[in-house]
mmCIF file with all atom_site columns, C-alpha atoms in Angstrom:
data_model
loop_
_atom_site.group_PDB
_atom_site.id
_atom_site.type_symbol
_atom_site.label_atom_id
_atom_site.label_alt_id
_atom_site.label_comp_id
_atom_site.label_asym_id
_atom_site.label_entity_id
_atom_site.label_seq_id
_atom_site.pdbx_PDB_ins_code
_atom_site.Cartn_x
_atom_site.Cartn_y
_atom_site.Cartn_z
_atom_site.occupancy
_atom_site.B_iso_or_equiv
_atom_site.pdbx_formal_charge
_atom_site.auth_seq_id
_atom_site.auth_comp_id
_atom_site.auth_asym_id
_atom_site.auth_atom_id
_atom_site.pdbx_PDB_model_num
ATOM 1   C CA . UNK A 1 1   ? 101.323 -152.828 -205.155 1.00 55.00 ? 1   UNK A CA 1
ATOM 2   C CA . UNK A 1 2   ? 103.551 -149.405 -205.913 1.00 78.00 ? 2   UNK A CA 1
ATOM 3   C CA . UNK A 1 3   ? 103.562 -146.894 -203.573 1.00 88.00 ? 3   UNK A CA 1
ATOM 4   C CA . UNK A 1 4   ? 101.818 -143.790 -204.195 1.00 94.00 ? 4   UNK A CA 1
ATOM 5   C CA . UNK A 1 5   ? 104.114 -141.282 -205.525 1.00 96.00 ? 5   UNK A CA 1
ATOM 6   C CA . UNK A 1 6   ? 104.546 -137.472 -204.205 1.00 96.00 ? 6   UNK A CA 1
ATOM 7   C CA . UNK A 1 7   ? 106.981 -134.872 -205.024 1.00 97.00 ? 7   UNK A CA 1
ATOM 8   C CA . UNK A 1 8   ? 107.364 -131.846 -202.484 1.00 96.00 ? 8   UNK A CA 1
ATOM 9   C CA . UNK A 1 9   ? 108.958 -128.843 -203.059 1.00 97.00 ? 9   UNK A CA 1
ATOM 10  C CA . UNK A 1 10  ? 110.197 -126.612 -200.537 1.00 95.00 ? 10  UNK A CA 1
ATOM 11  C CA . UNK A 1 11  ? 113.266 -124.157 -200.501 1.00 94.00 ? 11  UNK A CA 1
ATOM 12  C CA . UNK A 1 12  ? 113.512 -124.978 -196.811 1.00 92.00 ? 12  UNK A CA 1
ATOM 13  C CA . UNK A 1 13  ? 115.164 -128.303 -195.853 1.00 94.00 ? 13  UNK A CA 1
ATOM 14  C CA . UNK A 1 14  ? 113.342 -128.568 -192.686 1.00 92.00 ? 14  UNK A CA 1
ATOM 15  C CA . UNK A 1 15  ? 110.215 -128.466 -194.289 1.00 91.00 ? 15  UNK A CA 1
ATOM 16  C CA . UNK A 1 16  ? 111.134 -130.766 -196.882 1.00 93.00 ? 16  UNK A CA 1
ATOM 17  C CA . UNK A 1 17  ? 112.532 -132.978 -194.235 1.00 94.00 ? 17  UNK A CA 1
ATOM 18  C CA . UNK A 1 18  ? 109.244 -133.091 -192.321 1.00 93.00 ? 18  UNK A CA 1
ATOM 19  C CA . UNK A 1 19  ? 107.055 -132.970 -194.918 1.00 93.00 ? 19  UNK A CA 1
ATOM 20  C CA . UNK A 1 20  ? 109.113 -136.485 -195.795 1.00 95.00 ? 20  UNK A CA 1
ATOM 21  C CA . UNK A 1 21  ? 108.649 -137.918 -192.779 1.00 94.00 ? 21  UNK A CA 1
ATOM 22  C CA . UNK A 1 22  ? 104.822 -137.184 -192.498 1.00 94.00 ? 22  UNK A CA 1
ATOM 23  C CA . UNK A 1 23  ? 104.071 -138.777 -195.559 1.00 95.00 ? 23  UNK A CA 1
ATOM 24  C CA . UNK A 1 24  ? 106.398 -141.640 -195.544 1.00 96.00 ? 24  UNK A CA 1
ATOM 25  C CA . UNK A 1 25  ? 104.662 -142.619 -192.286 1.00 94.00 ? 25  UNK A CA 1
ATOM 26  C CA . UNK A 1 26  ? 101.536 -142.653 -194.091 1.00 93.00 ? 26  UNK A CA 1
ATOM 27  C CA . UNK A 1 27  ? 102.932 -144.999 -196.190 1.00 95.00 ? 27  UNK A CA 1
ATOM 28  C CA . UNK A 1 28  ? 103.831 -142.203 -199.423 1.00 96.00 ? 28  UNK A CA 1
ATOM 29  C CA . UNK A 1 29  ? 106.931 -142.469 -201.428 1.00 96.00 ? 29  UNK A CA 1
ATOM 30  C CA . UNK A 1 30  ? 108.363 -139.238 -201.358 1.00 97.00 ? 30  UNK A CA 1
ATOM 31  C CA . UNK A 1 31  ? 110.306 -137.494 -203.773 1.00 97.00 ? 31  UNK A CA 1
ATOM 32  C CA . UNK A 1 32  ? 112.024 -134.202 -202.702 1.00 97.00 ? 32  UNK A CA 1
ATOM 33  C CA . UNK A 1 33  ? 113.265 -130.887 -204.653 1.00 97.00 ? 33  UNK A CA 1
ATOM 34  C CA . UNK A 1 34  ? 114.817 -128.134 -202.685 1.00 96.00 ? 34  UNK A CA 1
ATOM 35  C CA . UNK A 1 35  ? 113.735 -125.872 -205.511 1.00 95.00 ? 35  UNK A CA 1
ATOM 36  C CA . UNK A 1 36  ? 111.255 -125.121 -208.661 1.00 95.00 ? 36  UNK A CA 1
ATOM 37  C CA . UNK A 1 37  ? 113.407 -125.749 -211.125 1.00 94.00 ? 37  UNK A CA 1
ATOM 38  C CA . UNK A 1 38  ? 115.357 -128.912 -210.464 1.00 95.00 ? 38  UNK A CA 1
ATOM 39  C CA . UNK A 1 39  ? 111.659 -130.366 -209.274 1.00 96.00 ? 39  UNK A CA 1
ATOM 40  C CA . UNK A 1 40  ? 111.012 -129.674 -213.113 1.00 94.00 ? 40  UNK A CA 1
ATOM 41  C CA . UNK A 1 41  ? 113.569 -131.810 -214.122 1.00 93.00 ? 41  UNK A CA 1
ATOM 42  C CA . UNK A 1 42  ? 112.822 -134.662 -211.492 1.00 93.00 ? 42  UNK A CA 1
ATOM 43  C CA . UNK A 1 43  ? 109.374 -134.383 -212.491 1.00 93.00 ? 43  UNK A CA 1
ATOM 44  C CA . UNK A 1 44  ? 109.734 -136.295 -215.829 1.00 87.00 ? 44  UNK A CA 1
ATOM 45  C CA . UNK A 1 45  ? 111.756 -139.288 -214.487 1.00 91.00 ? 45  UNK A CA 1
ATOM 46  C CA . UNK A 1 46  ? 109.159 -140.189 -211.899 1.00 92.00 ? 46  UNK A CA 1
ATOM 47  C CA . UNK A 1 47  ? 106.751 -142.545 -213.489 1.00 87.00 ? 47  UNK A CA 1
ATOM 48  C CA . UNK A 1 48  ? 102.799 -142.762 -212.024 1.00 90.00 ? 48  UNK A CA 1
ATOM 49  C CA . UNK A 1 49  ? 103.566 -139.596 -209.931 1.00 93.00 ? 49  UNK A CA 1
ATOM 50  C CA . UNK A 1 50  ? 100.031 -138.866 -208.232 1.00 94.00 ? 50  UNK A CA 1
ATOM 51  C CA . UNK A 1 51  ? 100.553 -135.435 -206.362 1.00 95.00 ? 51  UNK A CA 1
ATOM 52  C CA . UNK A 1 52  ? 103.030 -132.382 -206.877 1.00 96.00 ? 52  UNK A CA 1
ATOM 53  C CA . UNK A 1 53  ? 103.397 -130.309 -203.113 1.00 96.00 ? 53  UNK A CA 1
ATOM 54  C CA . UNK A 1 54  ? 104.786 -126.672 -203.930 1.00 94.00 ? 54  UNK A CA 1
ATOM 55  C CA . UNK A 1 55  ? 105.936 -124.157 -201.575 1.00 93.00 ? 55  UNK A CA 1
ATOM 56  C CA . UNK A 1 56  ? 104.458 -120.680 -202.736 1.00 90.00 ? 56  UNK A CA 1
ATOM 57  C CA . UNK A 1 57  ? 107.355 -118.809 -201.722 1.00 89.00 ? 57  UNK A CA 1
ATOM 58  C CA . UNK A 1 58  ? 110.488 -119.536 -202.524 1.00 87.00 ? 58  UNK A CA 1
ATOM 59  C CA . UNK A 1 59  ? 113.431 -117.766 -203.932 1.00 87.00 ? 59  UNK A CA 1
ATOM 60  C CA . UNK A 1 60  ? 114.394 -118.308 -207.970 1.00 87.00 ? 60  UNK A CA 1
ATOM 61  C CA . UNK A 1 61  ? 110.797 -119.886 -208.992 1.00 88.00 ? 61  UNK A CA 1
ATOM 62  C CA . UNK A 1 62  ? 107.934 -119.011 -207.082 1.00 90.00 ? 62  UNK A CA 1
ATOM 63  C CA . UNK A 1 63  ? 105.063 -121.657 -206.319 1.00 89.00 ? 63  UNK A CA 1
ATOM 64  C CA . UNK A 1 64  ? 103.000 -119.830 -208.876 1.00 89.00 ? 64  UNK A CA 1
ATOM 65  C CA . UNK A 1 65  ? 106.115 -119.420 -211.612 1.00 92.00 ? 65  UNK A CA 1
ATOM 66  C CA . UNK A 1 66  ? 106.401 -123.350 -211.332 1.00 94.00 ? 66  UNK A CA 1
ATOM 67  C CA . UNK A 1 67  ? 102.387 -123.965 -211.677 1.00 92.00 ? 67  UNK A CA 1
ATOM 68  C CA . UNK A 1 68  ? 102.870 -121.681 -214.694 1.00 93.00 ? 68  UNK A CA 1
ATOM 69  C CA . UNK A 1 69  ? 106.067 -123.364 -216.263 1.00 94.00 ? 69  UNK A CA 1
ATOM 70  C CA . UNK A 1 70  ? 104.510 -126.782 -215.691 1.00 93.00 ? 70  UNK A CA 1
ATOM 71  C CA . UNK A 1 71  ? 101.342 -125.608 -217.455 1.00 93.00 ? 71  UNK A CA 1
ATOM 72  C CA . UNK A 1 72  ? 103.425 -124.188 -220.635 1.00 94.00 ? 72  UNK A CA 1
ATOM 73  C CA . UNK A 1 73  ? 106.291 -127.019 -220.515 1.00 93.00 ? 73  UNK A CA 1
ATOM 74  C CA . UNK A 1 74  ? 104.631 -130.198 -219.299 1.00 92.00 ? 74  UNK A CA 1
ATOM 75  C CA . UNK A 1 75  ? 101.575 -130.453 -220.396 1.00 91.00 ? 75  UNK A CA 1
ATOM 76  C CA . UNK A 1 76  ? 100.888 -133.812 -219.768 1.00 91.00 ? 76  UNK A CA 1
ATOM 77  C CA . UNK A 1 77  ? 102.161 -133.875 -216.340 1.00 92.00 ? 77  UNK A CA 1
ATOM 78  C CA . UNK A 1 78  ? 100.385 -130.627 -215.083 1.00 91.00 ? 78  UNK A CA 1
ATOM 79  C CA . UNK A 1 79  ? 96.724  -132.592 -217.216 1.00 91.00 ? 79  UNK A CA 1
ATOM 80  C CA . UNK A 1 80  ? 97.372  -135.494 -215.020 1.00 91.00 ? 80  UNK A CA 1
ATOM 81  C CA . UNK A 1 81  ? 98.699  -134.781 -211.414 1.00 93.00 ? 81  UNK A CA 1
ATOM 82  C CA . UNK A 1 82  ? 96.999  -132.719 -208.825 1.00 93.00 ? 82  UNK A CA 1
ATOM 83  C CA . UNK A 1 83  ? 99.594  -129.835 -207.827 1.00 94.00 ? 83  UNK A CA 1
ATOM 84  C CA . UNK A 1 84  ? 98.579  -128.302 -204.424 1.00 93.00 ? 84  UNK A CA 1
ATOM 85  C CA . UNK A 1 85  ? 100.346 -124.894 -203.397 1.00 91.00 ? 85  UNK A CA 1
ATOM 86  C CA . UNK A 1 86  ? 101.880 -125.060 -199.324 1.00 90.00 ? 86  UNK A CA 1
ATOM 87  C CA . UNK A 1 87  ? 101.511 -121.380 -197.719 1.00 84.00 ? 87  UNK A CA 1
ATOM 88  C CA . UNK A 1 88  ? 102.028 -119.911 -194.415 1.00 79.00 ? 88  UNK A CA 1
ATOM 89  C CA . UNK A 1 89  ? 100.090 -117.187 -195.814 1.00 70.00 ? 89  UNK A CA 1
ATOM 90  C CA . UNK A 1 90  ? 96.755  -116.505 -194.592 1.00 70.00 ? 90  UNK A CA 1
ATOM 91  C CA . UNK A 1 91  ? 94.985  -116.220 -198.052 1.00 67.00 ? 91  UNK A CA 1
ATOM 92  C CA . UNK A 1 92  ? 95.688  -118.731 -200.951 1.00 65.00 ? 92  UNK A CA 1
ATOM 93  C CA . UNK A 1 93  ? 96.865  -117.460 -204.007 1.00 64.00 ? 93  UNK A CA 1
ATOM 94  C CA . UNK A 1 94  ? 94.544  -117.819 -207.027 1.00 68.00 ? 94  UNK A CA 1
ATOM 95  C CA . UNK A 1 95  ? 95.873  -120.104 -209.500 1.00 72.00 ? 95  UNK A CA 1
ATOM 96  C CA . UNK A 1 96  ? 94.825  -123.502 -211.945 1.00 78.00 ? 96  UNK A CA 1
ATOM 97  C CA . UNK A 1 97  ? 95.676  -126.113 -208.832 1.00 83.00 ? 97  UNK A CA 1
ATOM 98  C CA . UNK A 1 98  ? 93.456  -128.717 -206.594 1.00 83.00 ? 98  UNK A CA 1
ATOM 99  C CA . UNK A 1 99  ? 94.041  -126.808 -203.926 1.00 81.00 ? 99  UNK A CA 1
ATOM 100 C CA . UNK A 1 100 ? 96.157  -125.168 -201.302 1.00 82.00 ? 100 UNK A CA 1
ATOM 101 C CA . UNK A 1 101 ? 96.952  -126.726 -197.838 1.00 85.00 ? 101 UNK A CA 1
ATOM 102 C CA . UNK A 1 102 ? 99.049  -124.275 -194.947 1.00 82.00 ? 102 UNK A CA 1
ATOM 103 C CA . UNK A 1 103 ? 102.286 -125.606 -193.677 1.00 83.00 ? 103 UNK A CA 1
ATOM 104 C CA . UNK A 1 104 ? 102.541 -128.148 -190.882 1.00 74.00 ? 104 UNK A CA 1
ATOM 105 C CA . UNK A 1 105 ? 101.776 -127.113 -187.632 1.00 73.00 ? 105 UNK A CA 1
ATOM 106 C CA . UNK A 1 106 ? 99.431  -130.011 -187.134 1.00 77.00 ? 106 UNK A CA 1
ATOM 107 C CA . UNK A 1 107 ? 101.205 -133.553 -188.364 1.00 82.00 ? 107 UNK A CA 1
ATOM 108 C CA . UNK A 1 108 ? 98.013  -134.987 -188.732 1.00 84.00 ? 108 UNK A CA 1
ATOM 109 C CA . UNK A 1 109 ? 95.740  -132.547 -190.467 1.00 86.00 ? 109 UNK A CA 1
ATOM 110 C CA . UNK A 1 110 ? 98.288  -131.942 -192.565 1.00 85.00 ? 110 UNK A CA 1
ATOM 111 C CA . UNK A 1 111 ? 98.586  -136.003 -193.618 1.00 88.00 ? 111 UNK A CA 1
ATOM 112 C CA . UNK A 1 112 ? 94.919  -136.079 -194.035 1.00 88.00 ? 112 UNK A CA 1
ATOM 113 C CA . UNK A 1 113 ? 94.460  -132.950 -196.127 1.00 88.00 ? 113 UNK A CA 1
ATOM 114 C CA . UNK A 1 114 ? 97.442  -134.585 -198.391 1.00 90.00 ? 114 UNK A CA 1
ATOM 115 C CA . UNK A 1 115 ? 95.592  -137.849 -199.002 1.00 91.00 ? 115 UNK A CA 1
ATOM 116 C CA . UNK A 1 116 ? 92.130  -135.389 -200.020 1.00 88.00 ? 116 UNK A CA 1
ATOM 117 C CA . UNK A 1 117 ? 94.120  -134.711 -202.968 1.00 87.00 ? 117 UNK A CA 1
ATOM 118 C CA . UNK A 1 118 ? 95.561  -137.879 -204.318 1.00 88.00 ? 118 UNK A CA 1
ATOM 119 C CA . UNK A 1 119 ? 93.116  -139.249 -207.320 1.00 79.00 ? 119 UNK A CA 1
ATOM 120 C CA . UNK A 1 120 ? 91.473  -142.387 -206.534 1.00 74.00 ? 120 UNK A CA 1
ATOM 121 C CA . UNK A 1 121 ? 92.910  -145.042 -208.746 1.00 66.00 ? 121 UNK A CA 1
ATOM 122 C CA . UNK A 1 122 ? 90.270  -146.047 -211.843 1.00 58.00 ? 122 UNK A CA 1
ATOM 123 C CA . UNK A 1 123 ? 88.545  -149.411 -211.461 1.00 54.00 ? 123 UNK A CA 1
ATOM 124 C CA . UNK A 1 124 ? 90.447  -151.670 -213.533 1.00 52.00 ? 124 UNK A CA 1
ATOM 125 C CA . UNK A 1 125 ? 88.282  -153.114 -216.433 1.00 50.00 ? 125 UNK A CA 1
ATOM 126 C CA . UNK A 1 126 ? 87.914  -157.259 -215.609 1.00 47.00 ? 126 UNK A CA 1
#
């Protein structure tokens, strides 16, 4: 059985490089951009992908630009994949997303609130 597929994106390589490590040891395969716009490049080579992680602030593309871009650009991919916004903020932004999840302080609320997103597969007709 294939892994379940995330991409994170985070303009800070220590968050991307925990984030990785959190969900791989739940058992995710990770995919990691360091920024908005190459994740909107990955984002079309990785088949199946089942939830986008975005970093709301980041310098270039904003969390919100790149919920926006995907929206206009990829229309299929924002239809079909949960994207959930990652904030140190204390309010979430408003925005057409599954939801919004703060940044790791806790390993494990943080790996549970990630699997709340990811779609349950559809029952396979027999």
């Amino acid at each position: 059985m294939d892994k379940t597929k995330i991409l994170t994106i985070d303009d800070s390589p220590d968050m991307l490089f925990l984030e990785r490590i959190v969900l791989e040891r739940e058992g995710y395969e990770v995919f990691t951009a360091d920024n908005a716009e190459s994740a909107l490049k990955m984002i079309q080579q990785i088949p199946d992908l089942s939830l986008i992680l975005c970093d709301v602030q980041m310098e270039k593309m904003a969390g919100l630009q790149f919920v926006k871009n995907l929206e206009t650009n990829h229309q299929r991919i924002f239809n079909n994949t949960p994207v959930v916004l990652v904030t140190a903020l204390d309010t979430f932004p408003e925005a057409k997303i599954a939801g919004c999840i703060r940044k790791i302080a806790d390993l494990d609320e943080f790996a549970a609130k990630v699997k709340s997103f990811i779609p349950s597969p559809s029952p396979r007709a027999t």
